[in-house]
Amino acid sequence: MIVRKAREEETSSIETVTLAAYEQYAAVKSEAHWKRYRKGILHTLSEEKKFECIVAEINGEMAGSVLFYPPNTDVYGGLLKPFPWAEIRLLAVAPSHRRKGVANALLEACEKESRELGCSYLGLHTDHSMEHAIKLYTKRGYVRFPDNDFYPVKDLHVMAFRKSV
């Protein structure tokens, strides 16, 4: 497995992997919520210069990706004030590459990047439907940080987590 910064020409592959990874949530969210969420994923991936995309490849194939936001970036479009720590979004592993350590490798790369930037923490947000992700994060030492929870829409509680790095 190779973990590295994404290349500009990989935008389409990153979008494909991210949508494939998150497609499982279409079955547990309402149709309206899933459509909003999918649209939000595509919008986030298209944001210029806000984040660095880190990818994992296995045998030359895109296995996963994650968006890494440096400290003091408006990560959530004004819904929360910028954080003094780094934040990640849209950690995605292609379904065909799950259980191969891809998510752990991507998280480790982001944690390392956070330390190199002098951050005390690396943060992220998720919701209750992402049970496997929550288990992964807590196993890696991320703890709930409810001070940064938010509701982007009335019926969606987005939970904050962060880890000392």
Coordinates of N, CA and C in Angstrom, one line a residue:
M1 N 0.9 -1.2 0.0 CA 0.0 0.0 0.0 C 0.9 1.2 0.0
I2 N 0.5 2.2 -0.8 CA 1.2 3.5 -0.9 C 0.2 4.6 -0.4
V3 N 0.6 5.4 0.5 CA -0.2 6.5 1.0 C 0.5 7.8 0.6
R4 N -0.2 8.7 -0.1 CA 0.5 9.9 -0.6 C -0.6 11.0 -0.9
K5 N -0.1 12.1 -1.2 CA -0.9 13.2 -1.6 C -1.5 12.9 -3.0
A6 N -2.8 13.3 -3.2 CA -3.4 13.0 -4.4 C -2.9 13.9 -5.5
R7 N -2.9 13.4 -6.7 CA -2.5 14.2 -7.9 C -3.8 14.8 -8.5
E8 N -3.6 15.9 -9.2 CA -4.8 16.6 -9.7 C -5.6 15.7 -10.7
E9 N -4.9 14.9 -11.4 CA -5.7 14.1 -12.4 C -6.5 12.9 -11.8
E10 N -6.4 12.8 -10.5 CA -7.1 11.7 -9.8 C -8.4 12.1 -9.2
T11 N -8.9 13.3 -9.5 CA -10.1 13.8 -9.0 C -11.3 12.9 -9.3
S12 N -11.4 12.4 -10.5 CA -12.5 11.5 -10.8 C -12.5 10.2 -10.0
S13 N -11.3 9.6 -9.9 CA -11.1 8.4 -9.1 C -11.5 8.6 -7.7
I14 N -11.1 9.7 -7.1 CA -11.4 10.0 -5.7 C -12.9 10.2 -5.5
E15 N -13.6 10.8 -6.4 CA -15.0 11.0 -6.4 C -15.7 9.6 -6.5
T16 N -15.2 8.7 -7.4 CA -15.8 7.4 -7.5 C -15.6 6.6 -6.3
V17 N -14.4 6.6 -5.7 CA -14.2 5.8 -4.5 C -15.0 6.4 -3.3
T18 N -15.1 7.7 -3.2 CA -15.9 8.3 -2.1 C -17.3 7.9 -2.2
L19 N -17.9 8.1 -3.4 CA -19.3 7.8 -3.5 C -19.6 6.3 -3.3
A20 N -18.7 5.4 -3.8 CA -18.9 4.0 -3.6 C -18.8 3.6 -2.1
A21 N -17.9 4.3 -1.4 CA -17.7 4.0 0.1 C -18.9 4.5 0.9
Y22 N -19.5 5.6 0.5 CA -20.6 6.1 1.2 C -22.0 5.6 0.8
E23 N -22.1 4.9 -0.3 CA -23.3 4.4 -0.9 C -24.1 3.5 0.1
Q24 N -23.3 2.9 1.0 CA -24.0 2.0 2.0 C -25.0 2.7 2.9
Y25 N -24.8 4.0 3.1 CA -25.6 4.8 3.9 C -27.0 5.2 3.3
A26 N -27.1 5.0 2.0 CA -28.3 5.2 1.3 C -29.4 4.4 1.9
A27 N -29.1 3.2 2.3 CA -30.0 2.2 2.9 C -30.5 2.6 4.3
V28 N -29.7 3.4 5.0 CA -30.1 3.7 6.4 C -30.5 5.1 6.6
K29 N -30.4 5.9 5.6 CA -30.9 7.3 5.7 C -32.2 7.4 4.9
S30 N -33.0 8.4 5.2 CA -34.2 8.6 4.3 C -33.7 9.0 2.9
E31 N -34.5 8.8 1.9 CA -34.1 9.2 0.6 C -33.8 10.6 0.4
A32 N -34.6 11.5 1.1 CA -34.3 12.9 1.0 C -32.9 13.2 1.7
H33 N -32.7 12.6 2.8 CA -31.4 12.9 3.5 C -30.3 12.4 2.7
W34 N -30.4 11.2 2.1 CA -29.3 10.6 1.3 C -29.0 11.5 0.1
K35 N -30.0 12.0 -0.6 CA -29.8 12.9 -1.7 C -29.1 14.2 -1.3
R36 N -29.4 14.7 -0.2 CA -28.7 15.9 0.3 C -27.3 15.6 0.7
Y37 N -27.1 14.4 1.3 CA -25.8 14.0 1.7 C -24.9 13.8 0.5
R38 N -25.4 13.1 -0.5 CA -24.6 12.8 -1.7 C -24.2 14.1 -2.4
K39 N -25.2 15.0 -2.5 CA -24.9 16.3 -3.1 C -23.8 17.0 -2.3
G40 N -23.9 17.0 -0.9 CA -22.9 17.6 -0.1 C -21.5 17.0 -0.3
I41 N -21.4 15.6 -0.5 CA -20.2 15.0 -0.8 C -19.5 15.6 -2.0
L42 N -20.3 15.6 -3.1 CA -19.8 16.1 -4.4 C -19.4 17.6 -4.2
H43 N -20.2 18.4 -3.5 CA -19.8 19.8 -3.3 C -18.5 19.9 -2.6
T44 N -18.4 19.1 -1.5 CA -17.1 19.2 -0.7 C -15.9 18.8 -1.5
L45 N -16.0 17.7 -2.3 CA -14.9 17.3 -3.1 C -14.5 18.3 -4.1
S46 N -15.4 19.2 -4.5 CA -15.1 20.2 -5.6 C -14.6 21.5 -5.0
E47 N -14.5 21.6 -3.7 CA -14.0 22.9 -3.1 C -12.6 23.1 -3.4
E48 N -12.2 24.2 -4.0 CA -10.8 24.5 -4.3 C -10.0 25.0 -3.2
K49 N -8.8 24.4 -3.0 CA -7.8 24.9 -2.1 C -8.1 24.9 -0.6
K50 N -9.2 24.3 -0.2 CA -9.5 24.3 1.2 C -8.8 23.1 1.9
F51 N -8.5 22.1 1.2 CA -8.0 20.9 1.8 C -6.9 20.2 1.0
E52 N -6.2 19.3 1.6 CA -5.3 18.4 0.9 C -5.9 17.0 0.9
C53 N -5.9 16.4 -0.3 CA -6.5 15.1 -0.4 C -5.3 14.1 -0.3
I54 N -5.5 13.1 0.6 CA -4.5 12.1 0.8 C -5.2 10.8 0.3
V55 N -4.4 10.0 -0.5 CA -5.0 8.8 -1.0 C -4.1 7.6 -0.7
A56 N -4.7 6.4 -0.7 CA -4.0 5.1 -0.6 C -4.3 4.4 -1.8
E57 N -3.2 3.8 -2.3 CA -3.3 2.9 -3.5 C -2.7 1.5 -3.2
I58 N -3.4 0.5 -3.8 CA -2.9 -0.8 -3.7 C -2.8 -1.4 -5.1
N59 N -1.6 -1.8 -5.4 CA -1.3 -2.4 -6.7 C -1.7 -1.4 -7.8
G60 N -1.5 -0.1 -7.6 CA -1.8 0.9 -8.6 C -3.3 1.3 -8.7
E61 N -4.1 0.7 -7.8 CA -5.5 1.0 -7.8 C -5.9 1.9 -6.6
M62 N -6.7 2.9 -6.8 CA -7.2 3.8 -5.8 C -8.0 3.0 -4.8
A63 N -7.5 2.9 -3.5 CA -8.1 2.1 -2.5 C -8.9 3.0 -1.5
G64 N -8.5 4.2 -1.4 CA -9.2 5.1 -0.4 C -8.6 6.5 -0.5
S65 N -9.4 7.4 0.2 CA -9.0 8.8 0.3 C -9.5 9.4 1.5
V66 N -9.0 10.6 1.9 CA -9.4 11.4 3.0 C -9.1 12.8 2.7
L67 N -9.9 13.7 3.1 CA -9.6 15.2 3.0 C -9.0 15.7 4.3
F68 N -7.9 16.4 4.2 CA -7.2 16.9 5.4 C -7.3 18.4 5.3
Y69 N -7.8 19.0 6.3 CA -8.0 20.5 6.4 C -7.0 21.0 7.5
P70 N -6.1 22.0 7.1 CA -5.2 22.5 8.1 C -6.0 23.3 9.2
P71 N -5.3 23.7 10.3 CA -6.0 24.5 11.3 C -6.5 25.8 10.8
N72 N -7.5 26.3 11.4 CA -8.1 27.6 11.1 C -8.7 27.7 9.7
T73 N -9.2 26.6 9.2 CA -9.9 26.5 7.9 C -11.4 26.4 8.2
D74 N -12.2 27.1 7.4 CA -13.7 27.1 7.5 C -14.1 25.7 6.9
V75 N -14.1 24.7 7.6 CA -14.3 23.3 7.1 C -15.8 23.1 6.8
Y76 N -16.7 23.7 7.5 CA -18.1 23.4 7.3 C -19.0 24.6 6.8
G77 N -18.4 25.4 6.0 CA -19.1 26.5 5.3 C -19.9 27.4 6.3
G78 N -19.2 27.8 7.4 CA -19.8 28.8 8.3 C -20.7 28.2 9.3
L79 N -20.9 26.8 9.3 CA -21.7 26.2 10.4 C -21.0 26.2 11.7
L80 N -19.7 26.1 11.7 CA -18.9 26.2 12.9 C -17.8 27.2 12.7
K81 N -17.3 27.8 13.7 CA -16.1 28.6 13.5 C -14.9 27.7 13.3
P82 N -13.9 28.3 12.6 CA -12.7 27.5 12.3 C -12.0 27.0 13.6
F83 N -11.5 25.8 13.5 CA -10.8 25.1 14.6 C -9.3 25.5 14.7
P84 N -8.7 25.5 15.9 CA -7.3 25.7 15.9 C -6.5 24.4 15.7
W85 N -7.2 23.4 15.3 CA -6.5 22.1 15.0 C -6.9 21.7 13.6
A86 N -6.3 20.7 13.1 CA -6.6 20.1 11.8 C -7.9 19.3 11.9
E87 N -8.5 19.1 10.8 CA -9.8 18.4 10.7 C -9.7 17.5 9.5
I88 N -10.4 16.3 9.6 CA -10.5 15.5 8.4 C -12.0 15.3 8.0
R89 N -12.2 15.0 6.8 CA -13.6 14.8 6.3 C -13.5 13.7 5.2
L90 N -14.6 13.0 5.0 CA -14.8 12.1 4.0 C -13.8 11.0 3.8
L91 N -13.4 10.4 5.0 CA -12.6 9.2 4.9 C -13.4 8.1 4.2
A92 N -12.8 7.6 3.1 CA -13.5 6.7 2.3 C -12.5 5.5 1.9
V93 N -13.0 4.3 2.0 CA -12.3 3.2 1.5 C -13.2 2.4 0.5
A94 N -12.6 2.1 -0.7 CA -13.4 1.4 -1.7 C -13.9 0.1 -1.1
P95 N -15.1 -0.3 -1.3 CA -15.6 -1.5 -0.8 C -14.7 -2.7 -1.1
S96 N -14.1 -2.8 -2.2 CA -13.2 -3.9 -2.6 C -11.9 -3.9 -1.8
H97 N -11.6 -2.8 -1.1 CA -10.3 -2.8 -0.4 C -10.5 -2.7 1.1
R98 N -11.7 -2.9 1.6 CA -12.0 -2.9 3.1 C -11.3 -4.1 3.8
R99 N -11.0 -3.9 5.0 CA -10.3 -4.9 5.9 C -8.9 -5.1 5.4
K100 N -8.3 -4.1 4.8 CA -6.9 -4.2 4.4 C -6.0 -3.2 5.1
G101 N -6.5 -2.4 6.1 CA -5.8 -1.4 6.8 C -5.7 -0.1 6.1
V102 N -6.6 0.1 5.1 CA -6.5 1.4 4.3 C -7.0 2.6 5.2
A103 N -8.1 2.4 5.9 CA -8.5 3.5 6.8 C -7.5 3.9 7.8
N104 N -6.9 2.9 8.5 CA -5.9 3.1 9.5 C -4.7 3.8 8.9
A105 N -4.3 3.4 7.7 CA -3.1 4.1 7.0 C -3.4 5.5 6.7
L106 N -4.7 5.8 6.2 CA -5.0 7.2 5.9 C -5.1 8.0 7.2
L107 N -5.7 7.5 8.3 CA -5.7 8.2 9.5 C -4.3 8.5 10.1
E108 N -3.5 7.5 10.0 CA -2.1 7.7 10.5 C -1.4 8.8 9.7
A109 N -1.6 8.9 8.4 CA -1.0 9.9 7.6 C -1.5 11.3 8.0
C110 N -2.8 11.4 8.3 CA -3.4 12.7 8.7 C -2.9 13.1 10.1
E111 N -2.8 12.1 11.0 CA -2.3 12.4 12.3 C -0.8 12.9 12.3
K112 N -0.1 12.2 11.4 CA 1.3 12.7 11.2 C 1.4 14.1 10.7
E113 N 0.6 14.4 9.7 CA 0.5 15.7 9.1 C 0.1 16.7 10.2
S114 N -0.8 16.4 11.0 CA -1.2 17.3 12.1 C -0.1 17.6 13.0
R115 N 0.7 16.5 13.4 CA 1.8 16.8 14.3 C 2.8 17.7 13.6
E116 N 3.1 17.4 12.3 CA 4.1 18.3 11.6 C 3.6 19.7 11.5
L117 N 2.3 20.0 11.6 CA 1.8 21.3 11.6 C 1.8 21.9 13.0
G118 N 2.2 21.2 14.0 CA 2.2 21.7 15.3 C 0.8 21.6 16.0
C119 N -0.1 20.9 15.5 CA -1.4 20.8 16.1 C -1.4 19.9 17.3
S120 N -2.3 20.3 18.3 CA -2.5 19.5 19.4 C -3.5 18.3 19.2
Y121 N -4.4 18.6 18.3 CA -5.5 17.6 18.0 C -5.7 17.5 16.5
L122 N -6.4 16.3 16.2 CA -6.9 16.1 14.9 C -8.4 15.9 15.1
G123 N -9.3 16.6 14.5 CA -10.7 16.5 14.7 C -11.4 15.9 13.5
L124 N -12.7 15.4 13.7 CA -13.5 14.9 12.7 C -15.0 15.0 13.1
H125 N -15.9 14.8 12.2 CA -17.3 14.8 12.5 C -17.9 13.6 11.8
T126 N -18.9 13.0 12.5 CA -19.7 11.9 11.9 C -21.1 11.9 12.5
D127 N -21.9 11.0 12.0 CA -23.2 10.9 12.6 C -23.5 9.4 13.0
H128 N -24.6 9.2 13.8 CA -24.9 7.9 14.4 C -25.0 6.8 13.4
S129 N -25.3 7.0 12.1 CA -25.5 6.0 11.1 C -24.2 5.3 10.7
M130 N -23.1 6.0 11.0 CA -21.8 5.5 10.6 C -21.1 4.7 11.8
E131 N -21.7 3.7 12.2 CA -21.3 2.9 13.3 C -19.9 2.3 13.2
H132 N -19.6 1.8 12.0 CA -18.3 1.2 11.8 C -17.2 2.2 11.9
A133 N -17.5 3.4 11.3 CA -16.5 4.5 11.4 C -16.3 4.9 12.9
I134 N -17.3 5.0 13.6 CA -17.2 5.4 15.0 C -16.4 4.4 15.8
K135 N -16.6 3.1 15.5 CA -15.8 2.1 16.2 C -14.3 2.3 15.8
L136 N -14.0 2.5 14.5 CA -12.6 2.7 14.1 C -12.0 3.9 14.8
Y137 N -12.7 5.0 14.8 CA -12.2 6.2 15.4 C -11.9 6.0 16.9
T138 N -12.9 5.5 17.6 CA -12.7 5.3 19.1 C -11.5 4.3 19.4
K139 N -11.4 3.3 18.5 CA -10.3 2.3 18.7 C -9.0 3.0 18.5
R140 N -8.9 4.0 17.6 CA -7.7 4.7 17.4 C -7.4 5.9 18.4
G141 N -8.3 6.0 19.3 CA -8.1 7.1 20.4 C -8.9 8.4 20.2
Y142 N -9.8 8.4 19.2 CA -10.6 9.6 19.1 C -11.7 9.6 20.2
V143 N -11.9 10.7 20.8 CA -12.9 10.8 21.8 C -14.0 11.8 21.4
R144 N -15.2 11.6 22.0 CA -16.3 12.6 21.7 C -15.9 14.0 22.2
F145 N -16.3 14.9 21.5 CA -16.0 16.3 21.8 C -17.3 17.1 21.5
P146 N -18.3 16.9 22.4 CA -19.7 17.4 22.1 C -19.8 18.9 22.0
D147 N -18.8 19.7 22.4 CA -18.8 21.1 22.3 C -18.8 21.5 20.8
N148 N -18.4 20.7 19.9 CA -18.4 21.0 18.5 C -19.4 20.2 17.7
D149 N -20.4 19.6 18.3 CA -21.5 18.9 17.6 C -22.3 20.0 16.9
F150 N -23.0 19.6 15.9 CA -23.9 20.6 15.2 C -25.0 19.9 14.5
Y151 N -26.0 20.6 14.0 CA -27.1 20.1 13.3 C -27.2 20.9 12.0
P152 N -26.7 20.3 10.9 CA -26.7 21.0 9.6 C -28.1 21.1 9.1
V153 N -29.0 20.1 9.4 CA -30.4 20.2 9.2 C -31.1 19.7 10.5
K154 N -32.3 20.0 10.6 CA -33.0 19.8 11.9 C -32.9 18.4 12.5
D155 N -33.0 17.4 11.6 CA -33.1 16.0 12.1 C -31.7 15.3 12.1
L156 N -30.6 16.0 11.9 CA -29.3 15.4 11.7 C -28.3 15.9 12.8
H157 N -28.0 15.0 13.7 CA -27.0 15.4 14.8 C -25.6 14.9 14.3
V158 N -24.7 15.9 14.0 CA -23.4 15.5 13.6 C -22.5 15.7 14.8
M159 N -21.8 14.6 15.2 CA -21.0 14.5 16.4 C -19.6 14.7 16.1
A160 N -19.0 15.5 17.0 CA -17.5 15.8 16.9 C -16.7 14.8 17.7
F161 N -15.6 14.5 17.1 CA -14.6 13.7 17.8 C -13.2 14.3 17.6
R162 N -12.3 14.1 18.5 CA -10.9 14.6 18.3 C -10.0 13.7 19.0
K163 N -8.7 13.8 18.6 CA -7.6 12.9 19.1 C -6.4 13.8 19.4
S164 N -5.8 13.6 20.5 CA -4.5 14.3 20.8 C -3.5 13.7 19.9
V165 N -2.7 14.5 19.2 CA -1.7 14.0 18.3 C -0.4 14.4 18.7

